[in-house]
């Protein structure tokens, strides 16, 4: 006598209309740095640093050095992270030039350098949305020192001057504006690349 198999036989589902499954585009993004873009980053970063070194080495008043230091450091950071930090260090290049640094530069260098370092760190921590916070940090440090600096040191009058604050803030706004435009363009190009990749996949 044959014992029936206790394992149930799966029933074949009735035939139905074929469903089309659309393949999704891979979630991984294409590599951001192509050889052409890497060369462009290298050339752009080096040229920006060379311009910054020129302004810091040659004779000039502190407003010109301050404007070029803040603006070109933020712009250099757009080509790669380490270009920005090199630009930050180049602020002290004037102390090694044949010409003595401008008056009050010993006050400007640590004050603006600390605020500028905070801007670079915030820029590297996120995308487009962190740029306003970086600007608020920079402006808050300078305006705060300008308002309360004389209470700490009666001779610390430069951060409270209108020309100092205007020069530093204009340079920061232009630099972060360039960064914002670059990031917006990058987002648009990536969205178009994803859309093109999805349309190229077979249904």
GROMACS .gro file of C-alpha atoms in nm:
model
  203
    1UNK     CA    1   0.000   0.000   0.000
    2UNK     CA    2   0.138   0.337  -0.102
    3UNK     CA    3   0.140   0.613   0.157
    4UNK     CA    4   0.037   0.949   0.006
    5UNK     CA    5   0.292   1.227   0.018
    6UNK     CA    6   0.194   1.465   0.303
    7UNK     CA    7   0.362   1.763   0.133
    8UNK     CA    8   0.093   1.963  -0.045
    9UNK     CA    9   0.152   2.028  -0.409
   10UNK     CA   10   0.152   2.402  -0.484
   11UNK     CA   11  -0.126   2.501  -0.709
   12UNK     CA   12  -0.038   2.673  -1.032
   13UNK     CA   13  -0.195   3.020  -1.036
   14UNK     CA   14  -0.437   3.080  -1.317
   15UNK     CA   15  -0.288   3.260  -1.611
   16UNK     CA   16  -0.347   3.629  -1.607
   17UNK     CA   17  -0.239   3.935  -1.797
   18UNK     CA   18   0.136   3.980  -1.802
   19UNK     CA   19   0.258   4.261  -1.583
   20UNK     CA   20   0.531   4.484  -1.705
   21UNK     CA   21   0.792   4.549  -1.443
   22UNK     CA   22   0.985   4.864  -1.503
   23UNK     CA   23   1.344   4.843  -1.400
   24UNK     CA   24   1.459   5.114  -1.170
   25UNK     CA   25   1.771   5.307  -1.224
   26UNK     CA   26   2.049   5.213  -0.984
   27UNK     CA   27   2.061   5.420  -0.670
   28UNK     CA   28   2.432   5.471  -0.694
   29UNK     CA   29   2.528   5.796  -0.860
   30UNK     CA   30   2.785   5.807  -1.136
   31UNK     CA   31   3.131   5.913  -1.023
   32UNK     CA   32   3.140   6.285  -0.968
   33UNK     CA   33   3.506   6.339  -1.050
   34UNK     CA   34   3.596   6.263  -1.410
   35UNK     CA   35   3.952   6.314  -1.538
   36UNK     CA   36   3.848   6.636  -1.712
   37UNK     CA   37   3.682   6.769  -1.399
   38UNK     CA   38   3.980   6.670  -1.184
   39UNK     CA   39   4.213   6.866  -1.412
   40UNK     CA   40   3.975   7.165  -1.403
   41UNK     CA   41   3.968   7.150  -1.023
   42UNK     CA   42   4.346   7.136  -1.009
   43UNK     CA   43   4.398   7.429  -1.245
   44UNK     CA   44   4.122   7.640  -1.090
   45UNK     CA   45   4.239   7.576  -0.735
   46UNK     CA   46   4.602   7.652  -0.811
   47UNK     CA   47   4.517   7.970  -1.000
   48UNK     CA   48   4.296   8.092  -0.714
   49UNK     CA   49   4.567   8.020  -0.459
   50UNK     CA   50   4.825   8.194  -0.678
   51UNK     CA   51   4.607   8.507  -0.694
   52UNK     CA   52   4.557   8.495  -0.318
   53UNK     CA   53   4.932   8.458  -0.257
   54UNK     CA   54   4.997   8.755  -0.486
   55UNK     CA   55   4.764   8.983  -0.291
   56UNK     CA   56   4.907   8.869   0.043
   57UNK     CA   57   5.273   8.899  -0.065
   58UNK     CA   58   5.269   9.232  -0.245
   59UNK     CA   59   5.233   9.568  -0.069
   60UNK     CA   60   4.880   9.677   0.006
   61UNK     CA   61   4.652   9.818   0.271
   62UNK     CA   62   4.461   9.586   0.500
   63UNK     CA   63   4.119   9.633   0.326
   64UNK     CA   64   4.257   9.492  -0.001
   65UNK     CA   65   4.425   9.202   0.176
   66UNK     CA   66   4.119   9.130   0.387
   67UNK     CA   67   3.884   9.131   0.087
   68UNK     CA   68   4.109   8.906  -0.121
   69UNK     CA   69   4.177   8.669   0.169
   70UNK     CA   70   3.814   8.603   0.260
   71UNK     CA   71   3.680   8.597  -0.096
   72UNK     CA   72   3.953   8.387  -0.259
   73UNK     CA   73   3.968   8.140   0.029
   74UNK     CA   74   3.597   8.064  -0.007
   75UNK     CA   75   3.630   8.043  -0.386
   76UNK     CA   76   3.935   7.815  -0.360
   77UNK     CA   77   3.735   7.585  -0.133
   78UNK     CA   78   3.491   7.522  -0.420
   79UNK     CA   79   3.759   7.341  -0.621
   80UNK     CA   80   3.845   7.100  -0.341
   81UNK     CA   81   3.841   7.103   0.037
   82UNK     CA   82   4.213   7.129   0.094
   83UNK     CA   83   4.246   7.434  -0.135
   84UNK     CA   84   4.031   7.629   0.109
   85UNK     CA   85   4.246   7.536   0.407
   86UNK     CA   86   4.561   7.632   0.217
   87UNK     CA   87   4.399   7.968   0.141
   88UNK     CA   88   4.324   8.004   0.511
   89UNK     CA   89   4.693   7.956   0.593
   90UNK     CA   90   4.800   8.199   0.319
   91UNK     CA   91   4.655   8.481   0.526
   92UNK     CA   92   4.979   8.479   0.722
   93UNK     CA   93   5.196   8.501   0.412
   94UNK     CA   94   5.236   8.875   0.457
   95UNK     CA   95   5.452   8.819   0.763
   96UNK     CA   96   5.715   8.651   0.543
   97UNK     CA   97   5.710   8.901   0.256
   98UNK     CA   98   5.982   9.167   0.217
   99UNK     CA   99   5.719   9.429   0.297
  100UNK     CA  100   5.593   9.455   0.652
  101UNK     CA  101   5.230   9.350   0.697
  102UNK     CA  102   4.965   9.621   0.706
  103UNK     CA  103   4.885   9.792   1.031
  104UNK     CA  104   4.632   9.604   1.247
  105UNK     CA  105   4.692   9.280   1.051
  106UNK     CA  106   4.800   9.109   1.372
  107UNK     CA  107   4.445   9.171   1.497
  108UNK     CA  108   4.270   9.083   1.170
  109UNK     CA  109   4.454   8.756   1.112
  110UNK     CA  110   4.339   8.554   1.418
  111UNK     CA  111   3.995   8.715   1.431
  112UNK     CA  112   3.898   8.665   1.068
  113UNK     CA  113   4.093   8.340   1.043
  114UNK     CA  114   3.888   8.179   1.319
  115UNK     CA  115   3.558   8.290   1.164
  116UNK     CA  116   3.673   8.181   0.818
  117UNK     CA  117   3.774   7.838   0.949
  118UNK     CA  118   3.423   7.796   1.088
  119UNK     CA  119   3.278   7.885   0.746
  120UNK     CA  120   3.488   7.617   0.575
  121UNK     CA  121   3.393   7.351   0.831
  122UNK     CA  122   3.023   7.427   0.793
  123UNK     CA  123   3.050   7.424   0.413
  124UNK     CA  124   3.199   7.076   0.428
  125UNK     CA  125   2.931   6.945   0.663
  126UNK     CA  126   2.643   6.970   0.419
  127UNK     CA  127   2.509   7.101   0.094
  128UNK     CA  128   2.331   7.414  -0.015
  129UNK     CA  129   2.127   7.457   0.303
  130UNK     CA  130   2.432   7.501   0.529
  131UNK     CA  131   2.556   7.811   0.345
  132UNK     CA  132   2.323   8.057   0.527
  133UNK     CA  133   2.439   7.916   0.861
  134UNK     CA  134   2.801   7.958   0.754
  135UNK     CA  135   2.731   8.320   0.666
  136UNK     CA  136   2.554   8.380   0.998
  137UNK     CA  137   2.848   8.229   1.185
  138UNK     CA  138   3.099   8.453   1.008
  139UNK     CA  139   2.891   8.766   1.051
  140UNK     CA  140   2.804   8.686   1.412
  141UNK     CA  141   3.168   8.646   1.514
  142UNK     CA  142   3.279   8.971   1.350
  143UNK     CA  143   2.984   9.177   1.468
  144UNK     CA  144   3.006   9.032   1.818
  145UNK     CA  145   3.377   9.111   1.851
  146UNK     CA  146   3.314   9.454   1.705
  147UNK     CA  147   3.052   9.530   1.965
  148UNK     CA  148   3.208   9.376   2.275
  149UNK     CA  149   3.578   9.371   2.182
  150UNK     CA  150   3.656   9.704   2.344
  151UNK     CA  151   3.521   9.572   2.675
  152UNK     CA  152   3.784   9.299   2.665
  153UNK     CA  153   4.060   9.520   2.530
  154UNK     CA  154   4.016   9.900   2.502
  155UNK     CA  155   4.267   9.906   2.216
  156UNK     CA  156   4.067   9.656   2.008
  157UNK     CA  157   3.887   9.918   1.803
  158UNK     CA  158   3.940   9.790   1.449
  159UNK     CA  159   3.670   9.513   1.455
  160UNK     CA  160   3.413   9.778   1.543
  161UNK     CA  161   3.497  10.004   1.251
  162UNK     CA  162   3.247  10.024   0.967
  163UNK     CA  163   3.510   9.980   0.695
  164UNK     CA  164   3.640   9.657   0.850
  165UNK     CA  165   3.297   9.500   0.889
  166UNK     CA  166   3.181   9.612   0.544
  167UNK     CA  167   3.492   9.476   0.371
  168UNK     CA  168   3.480   9.138   0.548
  169UNK     CA  169   3.104   9.087   0.506
  170UNK     CA  170   3.099   9.185   0.138
  171UNK     CA  171   3.381   8.940   0.066
  172UNK     CA  172   3.197   8.666   0.256
  173UNK     CA  173   2.866   8.731   0.078
  174UNK     CA  174   3.027   8.724  -0.267
  175UNK     CA  175   3.217   8.405  -0.187
  176UNK     CA  176   2.914   8.221  -0.047
  177UNK     CA  177   2.705   8.350  -0.340
  178UNK     CA  178   2.949   8.187  -0.582
  179UNK     CA  179   2.933   7.868  -0.376
  180UNK     CA  180   2.552   7.870  -0.384
  181UNK     CA  181   2.541   7.916  -0.761
  182UNK     CA  182   2.785   7.629  -0.814
  183UNK     CA  183   2.586   7.396  -0.590
  184UNK     CA  184   2.255   7.481  -0.757
  185UNK     CA  185   2.404   7.415  -1.101
  186UNK     CA  186   2.548   7.087  -0.974
  187UNK     CA  187   2.208   6.977  -0.841
  188UNK     CA  188   2.041   7.058  -1.173
  189UNK     CA  189   2.302   6.863  -1.371
  190UNK     CA  190   2.270   6.559  -1.143
  191UNK     CA  191   1.891   6.562  -1.170
  192UNK     CA  192   1.916   6.571  -1.548
  193UNK     CA  193   2.169   6.287  -1.546
  194UNK     CA  194   1.939   6.069  -1.330
  195UNK     CA  195   1.641   6.143  -1.554
  196UNK     CA  196   1.840   6.055  -1.865
  197UNK     CA  197   1.960   5.731  -1.705
  198UNK     CA  198   1.604   5.628  -1.614
  199UNK     CA  199   1.473   5.702  -1.962
  200UNK     CA  200   1.755   5.501  -2.117
  201UNK     CA  201   1.661   5.184  -1.926
  202UNK     CA  202   1.434   4.933  -2.108
  203UNK     CA  203   1.077   4.905  -1.988
   0.00000   0.00000   0.00000
